[in-house]
Amino acid sequence: MRQITLNLFLLLSAFCFAQETDLQLKNISDTLLNPKRILKVSDPLNGEKTMQKLFPGNLYHLADKNTFISWKCKSCKPSPFLDVNGVEGDQMFPYTEGVATRLIANIDYSDSKGNQFKILAFNHSVHDEDGLQTGRFSGGLLGIAKFAKNDNVWEMRSFQPAVAAFGAFARCPTPKLVEIGEDQFAFTLIHANGGAGGAYEGYLYLVAGFGGQYQPIMEVNNYQLTNSSFISWSGSYKIVNDNSKKHFRDIIITTKGTYNIKARTEDDFDVEFPEEIATMAKNKKSFSFEIERRFSFKGKFYKMLDKPIVKFSNIK
């Protein structure tokens, strides 16, 4: 009996190991990536199962909650999509080596009339035989599907398999819903990256529907800085609800941080300071700071208005 149990254990272990090391690509039709395709899902909508309907490849559940769909589209013609890292150029999607697609957000919201919506956000990365995501300066390619509830059915209203790539190591940061106008919803993402051992600088991006598709319409630098012992900062945003704009309302970005040159270690890399505090950093040993910037939508993109408002405290 003990021998039978041992053999069963070894068989299951071998099977699990094979599942984690022998990942297969499934070819899908290019028609499945058509942004005008129709999809209806019964309530309740399951994010993982819906992802499989959108990208019907092979589904894998690996360790550490590493769940993804592995697929390839031999008949697809890859198109370029922006990677905000700007190091390796645009990403050509679908990837000729194959694609790994992961569900990164399942967002529910309602408008002022009580209509219910659901947003599924996906992360695409190049297929890896071990189910890994690699490349320090390779972002995760964001995809979006929007559903509206009609009685007991969720109907897909918009489908954009790929928008743009954000983040490091092929991992797109989780998008967060924000209302930027009257029943106008968009997403914010904090893109953070940096060299090995150095500081990670974070940018704030706003992705919204514009011109018939989702696209980045705001980029804010100096939003976040981590992994530095002598200086750091973090940002927050606020939508200006002054009723003067029905859509694409102004956005106020506030960045707060601290500087202390005495805390710098030999392992610290140089940091490029925001220009608003650069002079103070040359003349003072430590201080706290707050930078307020206002952005307004102009044409196709948000642009900063006037000059930033800067406040210093705890100066030594």
C-alpha atoms as a PDB file:
ATOM      1  CA  MET A   1       0.000   0.000   0.000  1.00  0.00           C
ATOM      2  CA  ARG A   2       2.868   2.339   0.913  1.00  0.00           C
ATOM      3  CA  GLN A   3       4.521   1.635  -2.463  1.00  0.00           C
ATOM      4  CA  ILE A   4       1.266   2.362  -4.322  1.00  0.00           C
ATOM      5  CA  THR A   5       0.908   5.685  -2.467  1.00  0.00           C
ATOM      6  CA  LEU A   6       4.510   6.614  -3.268  1.00  0.00           C
ATOM      7  CA  ASN A   7       4.051   5.788  -6.946  1.00  0.00           C
ATOM      8  CA  LEU A   8       0.863   7.852  -7.073  1.00  0.00           C
ATOM      9  CA  PHE A   9       2.664  10.798  -5.439  1.00  0.00           C
ATOM     10  CA  LEU A  10       5.532  10.578  -7.936  1.00  0.00           C
ATOM     11  CA  LEU A  11       3.072  10.399 -10.838  1.00  0.00           C
ATOM     12  CA  LEU A  12       1.172  13.490  -9.665  1.00  0.00           C
ATOM     13  CA  SER A  13       4.421  15.366  -9.015  1.00  0.00           C
ATOM     14  CA  ALA A  14       5.672  14.559 -12.499  1.00  0.00           C
ATOM     15  CA  PHE A  15       2.363  15.697 -13.981  1.00  0.00           C
ATOM     16  CA  CYS A  16       2.437  19.004 -12.082  1.00  0.00           C
ATOM     17  CA  PHE A  17       6.057  19.571 -13.052  1.00  0.00           C
ATOM     18  CA  ALA A  18       5.217  18.909 -16.685  1.00  0.00           C
ATOM     19  CA  GLN A  19       2.342  21.354 -16.485  1.00  0.00           C
ATOM     20  CA  GLU A  20       4.733  24.052 -15.284  1.00  0.00           C
ATOM     21  CA  THR A  21       7.494  23.354 -17.764  1.00  0.00           C
ATOM     22  CA  ASP A  22       5.745  22.187 -20.930  1.00  0.00           C
ATOM     23  CA  LEU A  23       3.615  25.154 -21.962  1.00  0.00           C
ATOM     24  CA  GLN A  24       1.960  24.856 -25.346  1.00  0.00           C
ATOM     25  CA  LEU A  25       0.870  27.612 -27.729  1.00  0.00           C
ATOM     26  CA  LYS A  26      -2.589  27.343 -29.265  1.00  0.00           C
ATOM     27  CA  ASN A  27      -3.208  29.008 -32.600  1.00  0.00           C
ATOM     28  CA  ILE A  28      -6.231  31.330 -32.698  1.00  0.00           C
ATOM     29  CA  SER A  29      -7.961  33.052 -35.606  1.00  0.00           C
ATOM     30  CA  ASP A  30      -7.267  36.693 -36.396  1.00  0.00           C
ATOM     31  CA  THR A  31     -11.034  37.311 -36.328  1.00  0.00           C
ATOM     32  CA  LEU A  32     -10.954  36.924 -32.539  1.00  0.00           C
ATOM     33  CA  LEU A  33      -8.902  40.119 -32.258  1.00  0.00           C
ATOM     34  CA  ASN A  34     -11.439  42.139 -34.225  1.00  0.00           C
ATOM     35  CA  PRO A  35     -12.363  45.179 -32.077  1.00  0.00           C
ATOM     36  CA  LYS A  36     -15.910  45.039 -33.515  1.00  0.00           C
ATOM     37  CA  ARG A  37     -16.574  41.453 -32.488  1.00  0.00           C
ATOM     38  CA  ILE A  38     -19.709  40.667 -30.495  1.00  0.00           C
ATOM     39  CA  LEU A  39     -19.635  38.865 -27.159  1.00  0.00           C
ATOM     40  CA  LYS A  40     -22.414  38.305 -24.632  1.00  0.00           C
ATOM     41  CA  VAL A  41     -21.827  36.721 -21.228  1.00  0.00           C
ATOM     42  CA  SER A  42     -24.463  35.591 -18.739  1.00  0.00           C
ATOM     43  CA  ASP A  43     -24.501  37.176 -15.299  1.00  0.00           C
ATOM     44  CA  PRO A  44     -22.475  36.736 -13.150  1.00  0.00           C
ATOM     45  CA  LEU A  45     -19.535  37.492 -15.415  1.00  0.00           C
ATOM     46  CA  ASN A  46     -16.445  35.488 -14.502  1.00  0.00           C
ATOM     47  CA  GLY A  47     -13.281  37.387 -15.442  1.00  0.00           C
ATOM     48  CA  GLU A  48     -11.095  34.369 -16.089  1.00  0.00           C
ATOM     49  CA  LYS A  49     -13.673  32.515 -18.171  1.00  0.00           C
ATOM     50  CA  THR A  50     -14.421  35.677 -20.153  1.00  0.00           C
ATOM     51  CA  MET A  51     -10.725  36.145 -20.810  1.00  0.00           C
ATOM     52  CA  GLN A  52     -10.720  32.651 -22.298  1.00  0.00           C
ATOM     53  CA  LYS A  53     -13.591  33.571 -24.607  1.00  0.00           C
ATOM     54  CA  LEU A  54     -11.690  36.633 -25.801  1.00  0.00           C
ATOM     55  CA  PHE A  55      -8.330  34.876 -26.148  1.00  0.00           C
ATOM     56  CA  PRO A  56      -9.155  31.141 -26.499  1.00  0.00           C
ATOM     57  CA  GLY A  57      -5.684  29.731 -26.031  1.00  0.00           C
ATOM     58  CA  ASN A  58      -4.422  27.242 -23.457  1.00  0.00           C
ATOM     59  CA  LEU A  59      -5.162  28.204 -19.855  1.00  0.00           C
ATOM     60  CA  TYR A  60      -2.461  27.537 -17.253  1.00  0.00           C
ATOM     61  CA  HIS A  61      -2.523  27.837 -13.467  1.00  0.00           C
ATOM     62  CA  LEU A  62       1.061  27.844 -12.211  1.00  0.00           C
ATOM     63  CA  ALA A  63       2.423  28.472  -8.731  1.00  0.00           C
ATOM     64  CA  ASP A  64       2.240  31.891  -7.024  1.00  0.00           C
ATOM     65  CA  LYS A  65      -1.081  32.749  -8.698  1.00  0.00           C
ATOM     66  CA  ASN A  66       0.568  32.773 -12.109  1.00  0.00           C
ATOM     67  CA  THR A  67      -2.524  32.275 -14.271  1.00  0.00           C
ATOM     68  CA  PHE A  68      -2.424  33.060 -17.988  1.00  0.00           C
ATOM     69  CA  ILE A  69      -3.568  32.045 -21.443  1.00  0.00           C
ATOM     70  CA  SER A  70      -0.915  30.953 -23.933  1.00  0.00           C
ATOM     71  CA  TRP A  71      -1.740  31.587 -27.594  1.00  0.00           C
ATOM     72  CA  LYS A  72      -0.440  32.461 -31.029  1.00  0.00           C
ATOM     73  CA  CYS A  73      -2.029  33.957 -34.129  1.00  0.00           C
ATOM     74  CA  LYS A  74      -0.265  32.777 -37.264  1.00  0.00           C
ATOM     75  CA  SER A  75      -2.590  34.693 -39.594  1.00  0.00           C
ATOM     76  CA  CYS A  76      -2.288  38.011 -37.711  1.00  0.00           C
ATOM     77  CA  LYS A  77      -0.183  40.876 -39.008  1.00  0.00           C
ATOM     78  CA  PRO A  78       1.622  42.419 -35.973  1.00  0.00           C
ATOM     79  CA  SER A  79       1.103  46.155 -35.450  1.00  0.00           C
ATOM     80  CA  PRO A  80       3.254  48.591 -33.428  1.00  0.00           C
ATOM     81  CA  PHE A  81       2.118  49.719 -29.974  1.00  0.00           C
ATOM     82  CA  LEU A  82       3.810  52.291 -27.785  1.00  0.00           C
ATOM     83  CA  ASP A  83       6.021  51.068 -24.936  1.00  0.00           C
ATOM     84  CA  VAL A  84       6.391  54.066 -22.609  1.00  0.00           C
ATOM     85  CA  ASN A  85       9.806  52.813 -21.430  1.00  0.00           C
ATOM     86  CA  GLY A  86      11.162  54.114 -24.734  1.00  0.00           C
ATOM     87  CA  VAL A  87      14.196  51.815 -24.590  1.00  0.00           C
ATOM     88  CA  GLU A  88      13.407  48.933 -26.921  1.00  0.00           C
ATOM     89  CA  GLY A  89      11.007  50.758 -29.238  1.00  0.00           C
ATOM     90  CA  ASP A  90       7.387  49.924 -29.974  1.00  0.00           C
ATOM     91  CA  GLN A  91       6.011  46.476 -29.270  1.00  0.00           C
ATOM     92  CA  MET A  92       4.807  44.486 -32.285  1.00  0.00           C
ATOM     93  CA  PHE A  93       1.566  42.751 -31.297  1.00  0.00           C
ATOM     94  CA  PRO A  94       0.579  39.949 -31.524  1.00  0.00           C
ATOM     95  CA  TYR A  95       4.096  38.710 -30.809  1.00  0.00           C
ATOM     96  CA  THR A  96       5.384  36.256 -33.411  1.00  0.00           C
ATOM     97  CA  GLU A  97       6.914  34.139 -30.599  1.00  0.00           C
ATOM     98  CA  GLY A  98       3.489  33.738 -29.019  1.00  0.00           C
ATOM     99  CA  VAL A  99       1.519  35.583 -26.348  1.00  0.00           C
ATOM    100  CA  ALA A 100       0.837  35.102 -22.642  1.00  0.00           C
ATOM    101  CA  THR A 101      -2.306  36.967 -21.546  1.00  0.00           C
ATOM    102  CA  ARG A 102      -3.163  37.614 -17.901  1.00  0.00           C
ATOM    103  CA  LEU A 103      -6.199  39.237 -16.264  1.00  0.00           C
ATOM    104  CA  ILE A 104      -4.964  42.168 -14.144  1.00  0.00           C
ATOM    105  CA  ALA A 105      -8.189  43.998 -13.263  1.00  0.00           C
ATOM    106  CA  ASN A 106     -11.930  43.339 -13.031  1.00  0.00           C
ATOM    107  CA  ILE A 107     -13.575  46.709 -12.401  1.00  0.00           C
ATOM    108  CA  ASP A 108     -17.274  47.351 -11.722  1.00  0.00           C
ATOM    109  CA  TYR A 109     -18.853  50.798 -11.875  1.00  0.00           C
ATOM    110  CA  SER A 110     -22.152  52.577 -12.578  1.00  0.00           C
ATOM    111  CA  ASP A 111     -23.027  55.877 -14.226  1.00  0.00           C
ATOM    112  CA  SER A 112     -25.387  58.555 -12.888  1.00  0.00           C
ATOM    113  CA  LYS A 113     -28.381  56.804 -14.506  1.00  0.00           C
ATOM    114  CA  GLY A 114     -27.678  53.524 -12.749  1.00  0.00           C
ATOM    115  CA  ASN A 115     -26.328  51.701 -15.803  1.00  0.00           C
ATOM    116  CA  GLN A 116     -23.867  48.997 -14.774  1.00  0.00           C
ATOM    117  CA  PHE A 117     -20.560  48.442 -16.483  1.00  0.00           C
ATOM    118  CA  LYS A 118     -17.585  46.153 -16.104  1.00  0.00           C
ATOM    119  CA  ILE A 119     -14.044  46.654 -17.350  1.00  0.00           C
ATOM    120  CA  LEU A 120     -11.641  43.753 -17.823  1.00  0.00           C
ATOM    121  CA  ALA A 121      -7.987  44.742 -18.197  1.00  0.00           C
ATOM    122  CA  PHE A 122      -5.380  42.345 -19.576  1.00  0.00           C
ATOM    123  CA  ASN A 123      -1.599  42.156 -19.598  1.00  0.00           C
ATOM    124  CA  HIS A 124       0.093  40.710 -22.681  1.00  0.00           C
ATOM    125  CA  SER A 125       3.716  39.574 -22.618  1.00  0.00           C
ATOM    126  CA  VAL A 126       5.878  37.494 -24.922  1.00  0.00           C
ATOM    127  CA  HIS A 127       5.266  33.759 -24.466  1.00  0.00           C
ATOM    128  CA  ASP A 128       7.874  32.154 -22.232  1.00  0.00           C
ATOM    129  CA  GLU A 129       8.238  28.375 -21.988  1.00  0.00           C
ATOM    130  CA  ASP A 130       8.547  28.626 -18.201  1.00  0.00           C
ATOM    131  CA  GLY A 131       5.636  31.030 -17.768  1.00  0.00           C
ATOM    132  CA  LEU A 132       7.925  33.899 -16.783  1.00  0.00           C
ATOM    133  CA  GLN A 133       7.780  37.624 -17.527  1.00  0.00           C
ATOM    134  CA  THR A 134      11.168  39.132 -18.302  1.00  0.00           C
ATOM    135  CA  GLY A 135      12.849  42.282 -19.608  1.00  0.00           C
ATOM    136  CA  ARG A 136      13.561  45.156 -17.194  1.00  0.00           C
ATOM    137  CA  PHE A 137      12.696  47.793 -19.771  1.00  0.00           C
ATOM    138  CA  SER A 138       9.897  45.889 -21.491  1.00  0.00           C
ATOM    139  CA  GLY A 139       6.421  46.966 -20.425  1.00  0.00           C
ATOM    140  CA  GLY A 140       3.340  44.810 -20.109  1.00  0.00           C
ATOM    141  CA  LEU A 141       0.973  45.502 -23.012  1.00  0.00           C
ATOM    142  CA  LEU A 142      -2.430  46.651 -21.750  1.00  0.00           C
ATOM    143  CA  GLY A 143      -5.660  45.358 -23.318  1.00  0.00           C
ATOM    144  CA  ILE A 144      -9.209  46.416 -22.414  1.00  0.00           C
ATOM    145  CA  ALA A 145     -12.726  44.983 -22.790  1.00  0.00           C
ATOM    146  CA  LYS A 146     -15.769  46.951 -21.626  1.00  0.00           C
ATOM    147  CA  PHE A 147     -19.129  45.329 -20.868  1.00  0.00           C
ATOM    148  CA  ALA A 148     -22.562  46.799 -20.126  1.00  0.00           C
ATOM    149  CA  LYS A 149     -25.255  44.920 -18.235  1.00  0.00           C
ATOM    150  CA  ASN A 150     -28.563  44.336 -20.037  1.00  0.00           C
ATOM    151  CA  ASP A 151     -30.970  42.447 -17.765  1.00  0.00           C
ATOM    152  CA  ASN A 152     -29.071  39.224 -16.933  1.00  0.00           C
ATOM    153  CA  VAL A 153     -26.556  39.520 -19.760  1.00  0.00           C
ATOM    154  CA  TRP A 154     -23.274  41.405 -20.042  1.00  0.00           C
ATOM    155  CA  GLU A 155     -22.800  42.742 -23.579  1.00  0.00           C
ATOM    156  CA  MET A 156     -19.343  43.761 -24.755  1.00  0.00           C
ATOM    157  CA  ARG A 157     -19.470  47.409 -25.810  1.00  0.00           C
ATOM    158  CA  SER A 158     -15.832  47.906 -26.734  1.00  0.00           C
ATOM    159  CA  PHE A 159     -12.842  45.653 -27.189  1.00  0.00           C
ATOM    160  CA  GLN A 160      -9.286  46.834 -27.658  1.00  0.00           C
ATOM    161  CA  PRO A 161      -6.858  43.902 -27.489  1.00  0.00           C
ATOM    162  CA  ALA A 162      -3.847  46.231 -27.152  1.00  0.00           C
ATOM    163  CA  VAL A 163      -3.501  49.871 -26.048  1.00  0.00           C
ATOM    164  CA  ALA A 164       0.082  50.594 -24.938  1.00  0.00           C
ATOM    165  CA  ALA A 165       2.767  48.993 -22.751  1.00  0.00           C
ATOM    166  CA  PHE A 166       3.574  50.165 -19.212  1.00  0.00           C
ATOM    167  CA  GLY A 167       5.698  48.960 -16.301  1.00  0.00           C
ATOM    168  CA  ALA A 168       8.827  46.824 -16.018  1.00  0.00           C
ATOM    169  CA  PHE A 169       9.545  43.128 -16.602  1.00  0.00           C
ATOM    170  CA  ALA A 170       6.504  42.844 -18.928  1.00  0.00           C
ATOM    171  CA  ARG A 171       4.134  43.614 -16.037  1.00  0.00           C
ATOM    172  CA  CYS A 172       1.597  46.363 -16.626  1.00  0.00           C
ATOM    173  CA  PRO A 173       0.597  48.189 -13.417  1.00  0.00           C
ATOM    174  CA  THR A 174      -3.009  47.739 -12.327  1.00  0.00           C
ATOM    175  CA  PRO A 175      -5.223  50.452 -13.875  1.00  0.00           C
ATOM    176  CA  LYS A 176      -7.457  52.393 -11.488  1.00  0.00           C
ATOM    177  CA  LEU A 177     -10.806  53.868 -12.491  1.00  0.00           C
ATOM    178  CA  VAL A 178     -11.241  57.648 -12.286  1.00  0.00           C
ATOM    179  CA  GLU A 179     -14.136  59.877 -13.376  1.00  0.00           C
ATOM    180  CA  ILE A 180     -12.731  62.786 -15.392  1.00  0.00           C
ATOM    181  CA  GLY A 181     -16.072  64.217 -16.516  1.00  0.00           C
ATOM    182  CA  GLU A 182     -19.806  63.745 -16.324  1.00  0.00           C
ATOM    183  CA  ASP A 183     -20.210  59.957 -16.718  1.00  0.00           C
ATOM    184  CA  GLN A 184     -16.784  59.962 -18.374  1.00  0.00           C
ATOM    185  CA  PHE A 185     -14.455  57.350 -16.952  1.00  0.00           C
ATOM    186  CA  ALA A 186     -10.769  56.783 -17.549  1.00  0.00           C
ATOM    187  CA  PHE A 187      -7.852  54.907 -15.960  1.00  0.00           C
ATOM    188  CA  THR A 188      -4.708  55.974 -14.179  1.00  0.00           C
ATOM    189  CA  LEU A 189      -1.541  53.869 -14.144  1.00  0.00           C
ATOM    190  CA  ILE A 190       1.710  54.476 -12.270  1.00  0.00           C
ATOM    191  CA  HIS A 191       4.562  53.411 -14.520  1.00  0.00           C
ATOM    192  CA  ALA A 192       7.744  52.896 -12.472  1.00  0.00           C
ATOM    193  CA  ASN A 193      11.115  51.711 -13.708  1.00  0.00           C
ATOM    194  CA  GLY A 194      14.826  52.254 -13.227  1.00  0.00           C
ATOM    195  CA  GLY A 195      18.258  50.714 -13.528  1.00  0.00           C
ATOM    196  CA  ALA A 196      19.420  47.782 -11.433  1.00  0.00           C
ATOM    197  CA  GLY A 197      20.136  48.981  -7.895  1.00  0.00           C
ATOM    198  CA  GLY A 198      19.108  52.528  -8.746  1.00  0.00           C
ATOM    199  CA  ALA A 199      16.095  54.632  -7.957  1.00  0.00           C
ATOM    200  CA  TYR A 200      12.755  53.774  -9.541  1.00  0.00           C
ATOM    201  CA  GLU A 201      11.129  56.859 -11.046  1.00  0.00           C
ATOM    202  CA  GLY A 202       7.362  56.777 -11.410  1.00  0.00           C
ATOM    203  CA  TYR A 203       5.240  58.445 -14.090  1.00  0.00           C
ATOM    204  CA  LEU A 204       1.479  58.901 -13.899  1.00  0.00           C
ATOM    205  CA  TYR A 205      -0.442  58.055 -17.063  1.00  0.00           C
ATOM    206  CA  LEU A 206      -4.082  58.686 -17.853  1.00  0.00           C
ATOM    207  CA  VAL A 207      -5.694  56.316 -20.373  1.00  0.00           C
ATOM    208  CA  ALA A 208      -9.097  57.275 -21.757  1.00  0.00           C
ATOM    209  CA  GLY A 209     -11.414  56.675 -24.677  1.00  0.00           C
ATOM    210  CA  PHE A 210     -10.693  59.319 -27.289  1.00  0.00           C
ATOM    211  CA  GLY A 211     -11.048  59.293 -31.053  1.00  0.00           C
ATOM    212  CA  GLY A 212     -12.807  55.936 -30.969  1.00  0.00           C
ATOM    213  CA  GLN A 213     -10.161  54.089 -28.977  1.00  0.00           C
ATOM    214  CA  TYR A 214      -8.434  53.949 -25.602  1.00  0.00           C
ATOM    215  CA  GLN A 215      -5.105  55.769 -25.554  1.00  0.00           C
ATOM    216  CA  PRO A 216      -2.771  57.629 -23.166  1.00  0.00           C
ATOM    217  CA  ILE A 217      -3.865  61.263 -22.959  1.00  0.00           C
ATOM    218  CA  MET A 218      -1.694  62.449 -20.047  1.00  0.00           C
ATOM    219  CA  GLU A 219       1.878  61.811 -18.918  1.00  0.00           C
ATOM    220  CA  VAL A 220       3.157  63.285 -15.650  1.00  0.00           C
ATOM    221  CA  ASN A 221       6.837  62.943 -14.741  1.00  0.00           C
ATOM    222  CA  ASN A 222       8.284  63.251 -11.230  1.00  0.00           C
ATOM    223  CA  TYR A 223       5.197  61.573  -9.786  1.00  0.00           C
ATOM    224  CA  GLN A 224       7.031  59.019  -7.655  1.00  0.00           C
ATOM    225  CA  LEU A 225      10.580  58.100  -6.642  1.00  0.00           C
ATOM    226  CA  THR A 226      11.548  55.032  -4.614  1.00  0.00           C
ATOM    227  CA  ASN A 227      14.662  52.995  -3.761  1.00  0.00           C
ATOM    228  CA  SER A 228      16.804  55.982  -2.780  1.00  0.00           C
ATOM    229  CA  SER A 229      17.963  56.595   0.797  1.00  0.00           C
ATOM    230  CA  PHE A 230      18.427  60.362   0.651  1.00  0.00           C
ATOM    231  CA  ILE A 231      15.476  61.559  -1.435  1.00  0.00           C
ATOM    232  CA  SER A 232      11.998  60.267  -2.209  1.00  0.00           C
ATOM    233  CA  TRP A 233       8.665  61.593  -3.341  1.00  0.00           C
ATOM    234  CA  SER A 234       5.132  60.397  -4.040  1.00  0.00           C
ATOM    235  CA  GLY A 235       2.205  61.909  -5.889  1.00  0.00           C
ATOM    236  CA  SER A 236      -1.563  62.142  -5.754  1.00  0.00           C
ATOM    237  CA  TYR A 237      -4.161  63.498  -8.154  1.00  0.00           C
ATOM    238  CA  LYS A 238      -7.442  65.362  -7.854  1.00  0.00           C
ATOM    239  CA  ILE A 239     -10.101  66.009 -10.486  1.00  0.00           C
ATOM    240  CA  VAL A 240     -11.274  69.647 -10.499  1.00  0.00           C
ATOM    241  CA  ASN A 241     -15.086  69.604 -10.267  1.00  0.00           C
ATOM    242  CA  ASP A 242     -15.840  73.272 -10.892  1.00  0.00           C
ATOM    243  CA  ASN A 243     -18.717  72.580 -13.348  1.00  0.00           C
ATOM    244  CA  SER A 244     -17.026  74.707 -16.009  1.00  0.00           C
ATOM    245  CA  LYS A 245     -16.120  71.586 -17.989  1.00  0.00           C
ATOM    246  CA  LYS A 246     -18.477  68.704 -18.671  1.00  0.00           C
ATOM    247  CA  HIS A 247     -15.736  66.395 -19.942  1.00  0.00           C
ATOM    248  CA  PHE A 248     -11.935  66.195 -19.697  1.00  0.00           C
ATOM    249  CA  ARG A 249     -11.844  68.232 -16.502  1.00  0.00           C
ATOM    250  CA  ASP A 250      -8.630  69.732 -15.174  1.00  0.00           C
ATOM    251  CA  ILE A 251      -6.437  67.559 -12.971  1.00  0.00           C
ATOM    252  CA  ILE A 252      -4.270  68.753 -10.088  1.00  0.00           C
ATOM    253  CA  ILE A 253      -1.145  66.718  -9.366  1.00  0.00           C
ATOM    254  CA  THR A 254       0.467  67.112  -5.940  1.00  0.00           C
ATOM    255  CA  THR A 255       3.933  65.678  -5.289  1.00  0.00           C
ATOM    256  CA  LYS A 256       5.318  65.541  -1.745  1.00  0.00           C
ATOM    257  CA  GLY A 257       8.824  64.472  -0.794  1.00  0.00           C
ATOM    258  CA  THR A 258      11.831  64.759   1.492  1.00  0.00           C
ATOM    259  CA  TYR A 259      15.544  65.322   0.940  1.00  0.00           C
ATOM    260  CA  ASN A 260      18.413  64.589   3.353  1.00  0.00           C
ATOM    261  CA  ILE A 261      21.918  64.472   1.898  1.00  0.00           C
ATOM    262  CA  LYS A 262      23.328  63.082   5.174  1.00  0.00           C
ATOM    263  CA  ALA A 263      21.345  59.876   4.613  1.00  0.00           C
ATOM    264  CA  ARG A 264      23.084  59.172   1.322  1.00  0.00           C
ATOM    265  CA  THR A 265      25.068  55.917   1.234  1.00  0.00           C
ATOM    266  CA  GLU A 266      27.929  54.770  -0.971  1.00  0.00           C
ATOM    267  CA  ASP A 267      25.520  52.486  -2.840  1.00  0.00           C
ATOM    268  CA  ASP A 268      23.177  55.306  -3.839  1.00  0.00           C
ATOM    269  CA  PHE A 269      23.024  56.263  -7.482  1.00  0.00           C
ATOM    270  CA  ASP A 270      22.606  59.849  -8.656  1.00  0.00           C
ATOM    271  CA  VAL A 271      19.044  61.096  -8.920  1.00  0.00           C
ATOM    272  CA  GLU A 272      17.726  63.687 -11.343  1.00  0.00           C
ATOM    273  CA  PHE A 273      15.863  66.183  -9.165  1.00  0.00           C
ATOM    274  CA  PRO A 274      12.678  67.942 -10.259  1.00  0.00           C
ATOM    275  CA  GLU A 275      13.778  71.343 -11.530  1.00  0.00           C
ATOM    276  CA  GLU A 276      11.579  73.019  -8.894  1.00  0.00           C
ATOM    277  CA  ILE A 277      13.824  71.743  -6.067  1.00  0.00           C
ATOM    278  CA  ALA A 278      17.212  71.494  -7.813  1.00  0.00           C
ATOM    279  CA  THR A 279      18.553  74.824  -6.519  1.00  0.00           C
ATOM    280  CA  MET A 280      17.430  74.098  -2.962  1.00  0.00           C
ATOM    281  CA  ALA A 281      19.178  70.707  -3.062  1.00  0.00           C
ATOM    282  CA  LYS A 282      22.472  72.411  -3.973  1.00  0.00           C
ATOM    283  CA  ASN A 283      22.312  74.867  -1.076  1.00  0.00           C
ATOM    284  CA  LYS A 284      20.614  72.960   1.756  1.00  0.00           C
ATOM    285  CA  LYS A 285      21.301  69.662   3.525  1.00  0.00           C
ATOM    286  CA  SER A 286      17.705  68.628   4.145  1.00  0.00           C
ATOM    287  CA  PHE A 287      14.124  69.785   3.565  1.00  0.00           C
ATOM    288  CA  SER A 288      10.602  68.689   2.758  1.00  0.00           C
ATOM    289  CA  PHE A 289       8.821  69.862  -0.344  1.00  0.00           C
ATOM    290  CA  GLU A 290       5.444  69.972  -2.058  1.00  0.00           C
ATOM    291  CA  ILE A 291       4.902  70.635  -5.760  1.00  0.00           C
ATOM    292  CA  GLU A 292       1.447  71.339  -7.155  1.00  0.00           C
ATOM    293  CA  ARG A 293       0.828  71.201 -10.908  1.00  0.00           C
ATOM    294  CA  ARG A 294      -2.411  71.730 -12.809  1.00  0.00           C
ATOM    295  CA  PHE A 295      -3.076  69.961 -16.113  1.00  0.00           C
ATOM    296  CA  SER A 296      -5.743  70.859 -18.649  1.00  0.00           C
ATOM    297  CA  PHE A 297      -6.905  68.993 -21.762  1.00  0.00           C
ATOM    298  CA  LYS A 298      -5.754  70.760 -24.909  1.00  0.00           C
ATOM    299  CA  GLY A 299      -6.689  69.250 -28.267  1.00  0.00           C
ATOM    300  CA  LYS A 300      -5.647  65.627 -27.826  1.00  0.00           C
ATOM    301  CA  PHE A 301      -3.542  65.647 -24.652  1.00  0.00           C
ATOM    302  CA  TYR A 302      -3.374  67.073 -21.150  1.00  0.00           C
ATOM    303  CA  LYS A 303      -0.798  69.862 -20.751  1.00  0.00           C
ATOM    304  CA  MET A 304       0.440  71.712 -17.679  1.00  0.00           C
ATOM    305  CA  LEU A 305      -1.017  75.155 -17.033  1.00  0.00           C
ATOM    306  CA  ASP A 306       1.066  78.032 -15.703  1.00  0.00           C
ATOM    307  CA  LYS A 307       3.990  77.366 -13.361  1.00  0.00           C
ATOM    308  CA  PRO A 308       4.008  74.805 -10.551  1.00  0.00           C
ATOM    309  CA  ILE A 309       3.359  75.994  -7.004  1.00  0.00           C
ATOM    310  CA  VAL A 310       6.262  74.947  -4.763  1.00  0.00           C
ATOM    311  CA  LYS A 311       6.393  74.928  -0.955  1.00  0.00           C
ATOM    312  CA  PHE A 312       9.360  74.057   1.277  1.00  0.00           C
ATOM    313  CA  SER A 313       9.468  73.183   4.971  1.00  0.00           C
ATOM    314  CA  ASN A 314      11.867  71.746   7.596  1.00  0.00           C
ATOM    315  CA  ILE A 315      14.785  73.443   5.827  1.00  0.00           C
ATOM    316  CA  LYS A 316      18.246  72.869   7.314  1.00  0.00           C
END
